[in-house]
Tab-separated table of C-alpha atoms and ligand atoms in Angstrom:
chain	number	residue	atom	x	y	z
A	1	MET	CA	125.124	91.587	94.830
A	2	LYS	CA	124.025	95.213	94.872
A	3	LEU	CA	120.447	95.081	96.087
A	4	LEU	CA	117.992	97.983	96.037
A	5	ILE	CA	115.189	97.766	98.611
A	6	THR	CA	112.522	100.472	98.229
A	7	GLY	CA	110.383	101.584	101.183
A	8	GLY	CA	112.962	100.212	103.614
A	9	ALA	CA	112.196	102.817	106.287
A	10	GLY	CA	108.578	101.671	106.553
A	11	PHE	CA	107.043	98.955	108.676
A	12	ILE	CA	107.723	95.818	106.608
A	13	GLY	CA	110.635	97.292	104.650
A	14	SER	CA	112.649	97.961	107.805
A	15	HIS	CA	112.363	94.293	108.836
A	16	VAL	CA	113.395	93.232	105.324
A	17	VAL	CA	116.396	95.606	105.310
A	18	ARG	CA	117.510	94.390	108.758
A	19	LEU	CA	117.243	90.726	107.714
A	20	PHE	CA	119.237	91.219	104.497
A	21	VAL	CA	121.905	93.486	106.050
A	22	THR	CA	122.592	91.034	108.897
A	23	LYS	CA	122.100	87.729	107.028
A	24	TYR	CA	124.026	88.659	103.869
A	25	PRO	CA	127.111	90.685	104.862
A	26	GLU	CA	128.491	90.019	101.354
A	27	TYR	CA	125.589	91.978	99.771
A	28	GLN	CA	125.501	95.764	99.464
A	29	ILE	CA	122.027	96.835	100.559
A	30	TYR	CA	120.654	100.190	99.369
A	31	ASN	CA	117.491	101.422	101.057
A	32	LEU	CA	115.611	103.971	98.911
A	33	ASP	CA	112.837	105.771	100.768
A	34	LYS	CA	111.075	109.129	100.486
A	35	LEU	CA	110.488	109.219	104.261
A	36	THR	CA	106.798	110.019	104.126
A	37	TYR	CA	104.836	110.094	107.406
A	38	ALA	CA	105.160	106.261	107.347
A	39	GLY	CA	108.924	106.162	106.834
A	40	ASN	CA	111.080	106.358	109.916
A	41	LEU	CA	114.843	105.887	109.981
A	42	ALA	CA	114.616	105.207	113.722
A	43	ASN	CA	113.270	101.787	112.659
A	44	LEU	CA	116.799	100.988	111.457
A	45	SER	CA	118.980	102.649	114.108
A	46	ASP	CA	120.500	99.274	115.086
A	47	ILE	CA	121.959	98.631	111.604
A	48	GLU	CA	122.409	102.159	110.204
A	49	ASN	CA	126.205	101.996	110.550
A	50	ALA	CA	126.634	98.528	109.052
A	51	PRO	CA	129.333	98.592	106.345
A	52	ASN	CA	127.020	96.912	103.793
A	53	TYR	CA	124.126	99.382	104.269
A	54	THR	CA	123.425	102.687	102.482
A	55	PHE	CA	120.347	104.898	102.814
A	56	ILE	CA	119.206	106.947	99.811
A	57	LYS	CA	116.460	109.524	100.261
A	58	GLY	CA	114.361	109.726	97.099
A	59	ASP	CA	110.946	109.561	95.531
A	60	ILE	CA	109.946	106.780	93.125
A	61	THR	CA	107.515	109.129	91.365
A	62	ASP	CA	110.611	110.998	90.089
A	63	ALA	CA	111.624	109.053	86.954
A	64	LYS	CA	114.748	111.158	86.308
A	65	PHE	CA	116.019	110.585	89.832
A	66	LEU	CA	115.598	106.814	89.405
A	67	GLU	CA	117.331	106.768	85.990
A	68	ASP	CA	120.282	108.707	87.456
A	69	MET	CA	120.480	106.407	90.483
A	70	PHE	CA	120.507	103.274	88.310
A	71	ALA	CA	123.156	104.888	86.069
A	72	GLU	CA	125.353	105.486	89.125
A	73	ILE	CA	124.816	102.174	90.948
A	74	PRO	CA	124.701	98.912	88.949
A	75	PHE	CA	121.981	97.146	90.942
A	76	ASP	CA	121.641	93.398	90.468
A	77	GLY	CA	118.296	93.119	92.189
A	78	VAL	CA	115.324	95.152	93.369
A	79	ILE	CA	112.888	94.362	96.163
A	80	HIS	CA	110.093	96.883	95.781
A	81	LEU	CA	108.052	97.704	98.890
A	82	ALA	CA	107.683	101.503	98.688
A	83	ALA	CA	103.989	102.355	98.612
A	84	GLU	CA	101.190	104.313	100.111
A	85	SER	CA	99.719	101.539	102.225
A	86	HIS	CA	96.743	102.687	104.298
A	87	VAL	CA	93.241	101.984	102.909
A	88	ASP	CA	91.608	104.869	104.829
A	89	ARG	CA	94.079	107.377	103.382
A	90	SER	CA	93.397	105.981	99.884
A	91	ILE	CA	89.719	106.808	100.349
A	92	THR	CA	90.437	110.456	101.164
A	93	ASP	CA	93.360	110.908	98.735
A	94	PRO	CA	93.343	108.299	95.930
A	95	MET	CA	95.658	110.251	93.638
A	96	SER	CA	98.706	109.942	95.866
A	97	PHE	CA	98.149	106.152	95.706
A	98	VAL	CA	98.032	106.281	91.916
A	99	MET	CA	101.226	108.329	91.848
A	100	THR	CA	103.356	106.245	94.208
A	101	ASN	CA	101.891	102.771	93.766
A	102	VAL	CA	101.244	102.811	90.023
A	103	VAL	CA	103.409	105.535	88.445
A	104	GLY	CA	106.224	104.936	90.954
A	105	THR	CA	106.270	101.201	90.206
A	106	VAL	CA	106.335	101.774	86.438
A	107	ASN	CA	109.157	104.327	86.880
A	108	LEU	CA	111.125	101.730	88.822
A	109	LEU	CA	110.485	99.025	86.206
A	110	ASN	CA	111.668	101.406	83.476
A	111	ALA	CA	114.786	102.434	85.359
A	112	ALA	CA	115.750	98.804	86.053
A	113	LYS	CA	114.964	97.656	82.502
A	114	ASN	CA	116.818	100.524	80.831
A	115	SER	CA	119.929	100.214	82.970
A	116	TRP	CA	120.061	96.415	82.717
A	117	GLN	CA	119.606	96.574	78.939
A	118	ALA	CA	122.190	99.359	78.559
A	119	ASN	CA	124.830	97.583	80.640
A	120	GLY	CA	124.160	93.951	79.703
A	121	ALA	CA	124.600	91.769	76.657
A	122	GLY	CA	121.962	92.121	73.944
A	123	GLY	CA	118.506	90.545	73.998
A	124	THR	CA	117.080	88.902	77.081
A	125	SER	CA	120.540	87.858	78.320
A	126	ALA	CA	120.864	91.515	79.455
A	127	PHE	CA	118.774	90.322	82.383
A	128	ASP	CA	120.990	87.361	83.343
A	129	GLY	CA	121.526	87.320	87.105
A	130	LYS	CA	119.039	90.170	87.654
A	131	ARG	CA	115.785	90.034	89.570
A	132	PHE	CA	112.924	92.498	90.147
A	133	TYR	CA	110.747	91.448	93.080
A	134	HIS	CA	107.439	93.248	93.621
A	135	VAL	CA	105.864	92.996	97.086
A	136	SER	CA	102.086	93.182	97.047
A	137	THR	CA	98.998	92.482	99.095
A	138	ASP	CA	96.147	89.966	99.283
A	139	GLU	CA	93.727	92.917	99.043
A	140	VAL	CA	94.004	92.793	95.233
A	141	TYR	CA	91.788	89.677	95.281
A	142	GLY	CA	88.829	91.523	96.808
A	143	SER	CA	86.561	90.153	99.512
A	144	LEU	CA	85.634	86.531	100.327
A	145	HIS	CA	82.065	85.654	101.299
A	146	ASN	CA	82.109	81.845	101.384
A	147	PRO	CA	83.852	80.595	104.584
A	148	ASP	CA	85.469	77.673	102.691
A	149	GLU	CA	87.143	79.952	100.147
A	150	PHE	CA	90.785	81.078	100.188
A	151	PHE	CA	92.799	83.339	97.910
A	152	LEU	CA	94.956	81.301	95.545
A	153	GLU	CA	97.608	82.696	93.193
A	154	THR	CA	95.070	82.025	90.415
A	155	THR	CA	92.180	83.883	92.071
A	156	PRO	CA	91.001	86.640	89.680
A	157	TYR	CA	91.776	90.172	90.771
A	158	ASP	CA	88.803	92.093	92.153
A	159	PRO	CA	90.170	95.106	94.072
A	160	GLN	CA	87.573	97.083	96.008
A	161	SER	CA	89.397	100.108	97.474
A	162	PRO	CA	91.568	102.781	95.845
A	163	TYR	CA	94.530	101.236	97.720
A	164	SER	CA	93.939	97.702	96.452
A	165	ALA	CA	93.128	99.017	92.944
A	166	SER	CA	96.477	100.826	92.865
A	167	LYS	CA	98.346	97.726	94.078
A	168	ALA	CA	96.476	95.567	91.535
A	169	ALA	CA	97.491	97.975	88.761
A	170	SER	CA	101.121	97.836	89.882
A	171	ASP	CA	101.032	94.001	89.932
A	172	HIS	CA	99.663	93.988	86.377
A	173	PHE	CA	102.448	96.304	85.194
A	174	VAL	CA	105.124	94.099	86.786
A	175	ARG	CA	103.698	90.991	85.083
A	176	ALA	CA	103.346	92.919	81.790
A	177	TYR	CA	107.050	93.884	81.918
A	178	GLY	CA	107.905	90.227	82.570
A	179	ASN	CA	105.799	89.127	79.609
A	180	THR	CA	106.599	91.921	77.149
A	181	TYR	CA	110.257	92.679	77.809
A	182	LYS	CA	111.122	89.322	79.436
A	183	MET	CA	112.204	91.141	82.548
A	184	PRO	CA	113.051	88.742	85.395
A	185	VAL	CA	110.148	89.498	87.722
A	186	VAL	CA	108.692	87.686	90.717
A	187	LEU	CA	105.758	88.759	92.909
A	188	SER	CA	104.209	87.949	96.249
A	189	ASN	CA	100.844	88.851	97.762
A	190	CYS	CA	100.748	88.787	101.536
A	191	SER	CA	98.039	88.982	104.176
A	192	ASN	CA	97.897	91.585	106.977
A	193	ASN	CA	101.147	92.016	108.881
A	194	TYR	CA	101.606	92.962	112.535
A	195	GLY	CA	104.605	93.406	114.809
A	196	PRO	CA	107.215	95.914	116.020
A	197	ASN	CA	107.447	99.289	114.231
A	198	HIS	CA	103.879	99.112	112.931
A	199	PHE	CA	102.570	102.637	112.381
A	200	PRO	CA	99.724	103.296	114.848
A	201	GLU	CA	97.108	104.129	112.212
A	202	LYS	CA	96.654	100.378	111.582
A	203	LEU	CA	94.374	98.240	113.784
A	204	ILE	CA	96.743	96.454	116.184
A	205	PRO	CA	99.164	99.293	117.062
A	206	LEU	CA	96.275	101.802	117.143
A	207	MET	CA	94.488	99.684	119.754
A	208	ILE	CA	97.674	99.132	121.792
A	209	HIS	CA	98.331	102.879	121.824
A	210	ASN	CA	94.754	103.806	122.732
A	211	ILE	CA	94.503	101.185	125.483
A	212	GLN	CA	97.748	102.485	126.930
A	213	THR	CA	96.511	106.089	126.895
A	214	ASN	CA	92.917	105.230	127.948
A	215	LYS	CA	91.415	106.545	124.713
A	216	PRO	CA	88.303	105.081	123.008
A	217	LEU	CA	89.030	102.002	120.860
A	218	PRO	CA	87.347	102.778	117.491
A	219	VAL	CA	86.080	99.525	115.957
A	220	TYR	CA	84.650	99.818	112.427
A	221	GLY	CA	81.034	98.601	111.994
A	222	LYS	CA	80.434	95.593	114.228
A	223	GLY	CA	84.036	94.433	114.104
A	224	GLU	CA	82.992	91.407	112.027
A	225	ASN	CA	85.619	91.871	109.299
A	226	VAL	CA	88.041	88.962	109.099
A	227	ARG	CA	91.738	89.314	108.329
A	228	ASP	CA	94.528	86.736	108.114
A	229	TRP	CA	97.448	87.961	110.280
A	230	LEU	CA	101.168	87.273	109.851
A	231	PHE	CA	104.048	88.371	112.106
A	232	VAL	CA	106.121	90.891	110.144
A	233	VAL	CA	109.405	89.031	110.693
A	234	ASP	CA	107.832	85.957	109.092
A	235	HIS	CA	106.870	88.090	106.081
A	236	ALA	CA	110.472	89.331	105.865
A	237	ARG	CA	111.669	85.674	105.970
A	238	ALA	CA	109.202	84.836	103.198
A	239	ILE	CA	110.510	87.750	101.110
A	240	ASP	CA	114.052	86.406	101.574
A	241	THR	CA	112.823	82.969	100.417
A	242	VAL	CA	110.979	84.290	97.361
A	243	PHE	CA	113.849	86.593	96.370
A	244	HIS	CA	116.375	83.741	96.447
A	245	LYS	CA	114.306	80.681	95.534
A	246	GLY	CA	111.170	81.963	93.786
A	247	VAL	CA	110.759	80.941	90.149
A	248	LEU	CA	110.885	83.932	87.783
A	249	GLY	CA	107.486	84.951	86.449
A	250	GLU	CA	105.716	83.294	89.381
A	251	THR	CA	103.558	84.730	92.152
A	252	TYR	CA	103.546	83.438	95.731
A	253	ASN	CA	100.769	84.050	98.243
A	254	ILE	CA	102.067	84.555	101.785
A	255	GLY	CA	99.935	84.085	104.893
A	256	GLY	CA	99.755	82.346	108.214
A	257	PHE	CA	96.431	80.456	107.977
A	258	ASN	CA	95.482	82.677	110.895
A	259	GLU	CA	92.074	84.302	110.533
A	260	TRP	CA	90.662	86.648	113.150
A	261	LYS	CA	87.622	88.882	113.378
A	262	ASN	CA	88.678	92.446	114.207
A	263	ILE	CA	86.567	92.491	117.352
A	264	ASP	CA	88.163	89.263	118.642
A	265	ILE	CA	91.632	90.743	118.165
A	266	VAL	CA	90.581	93.879	120.037
A	267	HIS	CA	89.293	91.755	122.960
A	268	LEU	CA	92.497	89.697	122.986
A	269	LEU	CA	94.566	92.888	123.011
A	270	CYS	CA	92.449	94.336	125.844
A	271	ALA	CA	92.997	91.216	127.954
A	272	THR	CA	96.733	91.122	127.151
A	273	MET	CA	97.190	94.814	127.952
A	274	ASP	CA	95.188	94.580	131.217
A	275	ARG	CA	97.539	91.775	132.293
A	276	LYS	CA	100.717	93.623	131.203
A	277	LEU	CA	99.672	96.957	132.719
A	278	GLY	CA	98.397	95.375	135.956
A	279	ARG	CA	94.858	96.665	135.367
A	280	PRO	CA	91.800	94.716	136.644
A	281	GLU	CA	90.457	92.277	134.030
A	282	GLY	CA	87.862	93.944	131.767
A	283	THR	CA	89.177	97.508	132.232
A	284	SER	CA	90.373	98.080	128.662
A	285	ALA	CA	87.389	96.380	126.982
A	286	LYS	CA	85.213	99.195	128.376
A	287	LEU	CA	87.015	101.524	125.950
A	288	ILE	CA	85.638	99.702	122.877
A	289	THR	CA	83.552	102.117	120.758
A	290	TYR	CA	81.819	101.060	117.547
A	291	VAL	CA	82.195	103.697	114.801
A	292	THR	CA	80.751	104.099	111.283
A	293	ASP	CA	82.184	101.409	109.055
A	294	ARG	CA	84.859	102.139	106.451
A	295	ALA	CA	83.291	102.799	103.021
A	296	GLY	CA	83.292	99.589	100.943
A	297	HIS	CA	84.922	97.608	103.782
A	298	ASP	CA	85.944	94.124	102.531
A	299	LEU	CA	84.450	91.407	104.730
A	300	ARG	CA	87.052	88.655	104.711
A	301	TYR	CA	90.558	88.019	103.407
A	302	ALA	CA	92.165	84.598	103.742
A	303	ILE	CA	95.298	83.377	102.017
A	304	ASP	CA	96.080	79.861	100.871
A	305	ALA	CA	99.861	79.803	101.413
A	306	ASN	CA	100.403	76.196	100.318
A	307	LYS	CA	102.398	77.111	97.213
A	308	ILE	CA	105.209	78.941	99.045
A	309	MET	CA	105.157	76.325	101.812
A	310	ASN	CA	105.298	73.284	99.506
A	311	GLU	CA	107.448	74.627	96.668
A	312	LEU	CA	109.872	76.918	98.515
A	313	GLY	CA	109.804	75.404	102.025
A	314	TRP	CA	108.792	78.577	103.906
A	315	GLN	CA	106.794	78.262	107.150
A	316	PRO	CA	105.703	80.936	109.630
A	317	SER	CA	107.798	80.680	112.790
A	318	LEU	CA	105.340	82.124	115.331
A	319	GLN	CA	101.831	81.352	116.491
A	320	PHE	CA	99.589	84.432	116.647
A	321	GLU	CA	99.251	84.610	120.454
A	322	GLU	CA	103.057	84.499	120.818
A	323	GLY	CA	103.530	87.109	118.100
A	324	LEU	CA	100.952	89.388	119.678
A	325	GLU	CA	102.673	89.126	123.085
A	326	LYS	CA	105.983	90.048	121.453
A	327	THR	CA	104.308	92.976	119.674
A	328	VAL	CA	102.690	94.344	122.844
A	329	ASP	CA	106.013	93.958	124.714
A	330	TRP	CA	107.816	95.838	121.941
A	331	PHE	CA	105.364	98.768	122.021
A	332	LEU	CA	105.519	98.983	125.827
A	333	ALA	CA	109.326	98.977	125.728
A	334	ASN	CA	109.535	101.565	122.930
A	335	GLN	CA	107.500	104.455	124.254
A	336	GLU	CA	109.819	107.030	122.707
A	337	TRP	CA	109.323	105.552	119.218
A	338	LEU	CA	105.556	105.695	119.705
A	339	ASP	CA	105.646	109.260	121.088
A	340	ASN	CA	107.666	110.415	118.088
A	341	VAL	CA	105.363	108.918	115.481
A	342	THR	CA	102.155	109.983	117.236
A	343	SER	CA	103.076	113.649	117.507
A	344	GLY	CA	102.448	116.474	115.049
A	345	ALA	CA	101.088	115.559	111.637
A	346	TYR	CA	99.708	112.242	112.840
A	347	GLN	CA	97.542	113.960	115.454
A	348	THR	CA	95.932	116.094	112.741
A	349	TYR	CA	95.289	112.986	110.647
A	350	TYR	CA	93.832	111.121	113.632
A	351	GLN	CA	91.399	113.919	114.445
A	352	GLY	CA	90.243	114.048	110.813
A	353	MET	CA	89.747	110.282	110.658
A	354	TYR	CA	88.011	109.494	113.939
A	355	ALA	CA	86.798	112.678	115.664
A	356	ASN	CA	83.356	112.787	114.025
A	357	ARG	CA	82.627	109.129	113.242
B	401	LIG	N1	101.191	96.250	105.997
B	401	LIG	C1	100.655	95.140	105.531
B	401	LIG	O1	99.939	94.438	106.248
B	401	LIG	C2	100.964	94.670	104.118
B	401	LIG	C3	100.536	93.414	103.724
B	401	LIG	C4	100.851	92.963	102.429
B	401	LIG	C5	101.592	93.757	101.579
B	401	LIG	N2	101.998	94.997	101.982
B	401	LIG	C6	102.808	95.793	101.038
B	401	LIG	O2	104.127	95.844	101.582
B	401	LIG	C7	104.727	97.095	101.269
B	401	LIG	C8	105.171	97.783	102.548
B	401	LIG	O3	104.037	97.970	103.397
B	401	LIG	P1	104.194	98.680	104.825
B	401	LIG	O4	103.030	98.291	105.636
B	401	LIG	O5	105.557	98.466	105.341
B	401	LIG	O6	104.028	100.198	104.381
B	401	LIG	P2	104.480	101.541	105.139
B	401	LIG	O7	103.437	102.535	104.786
B	401	LIG	O8	104.775	101.256	106.572
B	401	LIG	O9	105.859	101.913	104.449
B	401	LIG	C9	105.936	102.400	103.134
B	401	LIG	C10	107.301	103.030	102.949
B	401	LIG	O10	107.367	103.507	101.599
B	401	LIG	C11	107.917	104.820	101.615
B	401	LIG	N3	107.376	105.565	100.461
B	401	LIG	C12	106.078	105.967	100.281
B	401	LIG	N4	105.974	106.655	99.143
B	401	LIG	C13	107.205	106.670	98.575
B	401	LIG	C14	107.727	107.215	97.379
B	401	LIG	N5	106.952	107.915	96.529
B	401	LIG	N6	109.040	107.036	97.092
B	401	LIG	C15	109.838	106.341	97.948
B	401	LIG	N7	109.409	105.830	99.112
B	401	LIG	C16	108.093	105.980	99.418
B	401	LIG	C17	107.457	105.425	102.941
B	401	LIG	O11	108.284	106.503	103.341
B	401	LIG	C18	107.556	104.221	103.871
B	401	LIG	O12	108.836	104.118	104.435
B	401	LIG	C19	103.674	97.888	100.490
B	401	LIG	O13	103.951	97.741	99.129
B	401	LIG	C20	102.353	97.222	100.846
B	401	LIG	O14	101.431	97.342	99.809
B	401	LIG	C21	101.692	95.467	103.232
């Protein structure tokens, strides 16, 4: 099995690469990543010398590069995670989301299709033994307003931000290639992830970092927005399950049945950090600062993960409180990682995003 994983230097991708490299020594794992601000090879320093691992620096918006790569390496499978992934950045720069998330995904579909058709038997049997797995988000379903409602695989798409619109478009292209060319595709849509290596522009690592450095904790609006949180290693385990057991043409929603209001998470993090840092109870909560809400901020996301649980046997392994403890411990033990990713370009971004809110 020659397996291409895109976006493997990012947050979720690095956990997926690590899982596949260590669990499947008989596979050759190729990690293709452009190394944008969100890509960091330090995330993979523990497995970078594994004999079954190869890193390829490249950009999925470059169709020629992808065609050449597929001509050189006969991949059997693709797990596609490379994306621009931050909603706030999509509001200030939607076009880079169109380029990577939409055009990049179609480039990758074309490269896989063309190489599999060129090297395989004729007709649809060219795709025998191949698999193209597209990793997506629950944000494509839009926002829930009724507390009894959950996102099902059949929920109509209703993306509300440039990020979710670009992911929705990429999902549609993947399904269209499955339908039109009979490509062997499978998809999953997952809820919010958290855990080690999370880039500190996202809620949980941003709060951990700011509590640690005694900076204001910027909470959007009133902090009422609800998200369903899953430990990143459990998402990587789900991706392993879907890649190996998922039925071609199907979509699987992935989530932990674990809904939290943003403000409740921030309070839980404040209490956890006060305890870990030996600060008097209530110290960190004083840093909470309410800032102007994100434009078009979706109120609630909640995944119904029964299909993957019942049909493929996947279950999350960690309760949220345990996962959050592990996450805080990881950030406190990896100060150098945090210092590296919060220097330079990120500081400029941070000032632009929060300084005048
Ligand atoms: N983070 C979440 O909570 C979450 C939840 C559900 C689904 N997802 C999806 O999972 C995937 C990974 O998310 P993440 O949070 O790890 O993202 P991330 O931003 O941490 O990582 C994205 C990676 O893609 C790479 N990349 C970006 N543009 C590229 C390009 N043009 N060519 C090649 N590589 C490029 C980056 O360098 C980075 O390593 C995304 O597709 C995202 O939509 C994320």
